[in-house]
């Protein structure tokens, strides 16, 4: 299950869930199995592979079962923190859960990786990098963790490190989703314009490929193509896409539209909204008074 989940594509992610379900069916008292099932369901919801509300409800049940079996299981508190941050949008409670997980198992890679992403969301880039690299010292073959380091490094402005981390994620899991799209925007920030467009075209997920190309086309002065791509994103919209549409609108300087999509993301519990503070694409919104109000709603 862990192997297939780390490949980060829809087919393998859903296969991972089946394996975790088989694990807990074979041994209903296997607390780590319930924890991994919770984690996989959260990933499925966050990637729109599963209906969001149903997947998170099942994830909550699974982590509750894990903690009922093993009340001091660090990975279970990390899984709980992920749900609290991504679905409940309660970063304060998430911080408490991750603090407990780190106290129980400070060297656990699953715990440290999740904690690194929470530190990123809270704007603590230095601590996030420290945690992420500590995980890679123990688990250097995880494409998902390299991808997370790429996110953290990009947010911190470490563009070379970000590009290299995303490239490592792709090398380890060639069919993984999102990493090519994210790497393309790093290359764009490095002023490697042709390379950025070529990298975006390699993204296997249609939505994320269109998202990246919409940003790249606008920033490269191709408004006709950028407008077409934004229209395609809007027409293909499903719940969970609102935050990415806000990012595209913010890059284009369409401030009212960007805030409209952010409010929709809040309403739909789009997990992406918890990255608002650290998204490099939303910086055009910082001077608007609505930004502070949004940050308060998120507990940032």
Short mmCIF file of C-alpha atoms in Angstrom, two decimals, residues 8 13 25 48 64 74 111-112 159 199 229 236 255 269 291:
data_model
loop_
_atom_site.label_atom_id
_atom_site.label_comp_id
_atom_site.label_asym_id
_atom_site.label_seq_id
_atom_site.Cartn_x
_atom_site.Cartn_y
_atom_site.Cartn_z
CA UNK A 8 1.02 9.55 -6.56
CA UNK A 13 -3.50 5.67 -5.14
CA UNK A 25 -9.65 -6.77 7.25
CA UNK A 48 -10.00 14.60 -6.19
CA UNK A 64 -10.23 7.10 15.53
CA UNK A 74 2.50 8.81 16.79
CA UNK A 111 5.38 12.25 11.46
CA UNK A 112 8.22 14.58 10.44
CA UNK A 159 14.63 27.98 -6.55
CA UNK A 199 8.21 21.00 -18.33
CA UNK A 229 -6.55 28.06 -20.79
CA UNK A 236 -13.73 21.70 -16.23
CA UNK A 255 -7.94 40.49 -7.67
CA UNK A 269 -13.19 22.94 2.27
CA UNK A 291 -6.25 39.19 2.58
#
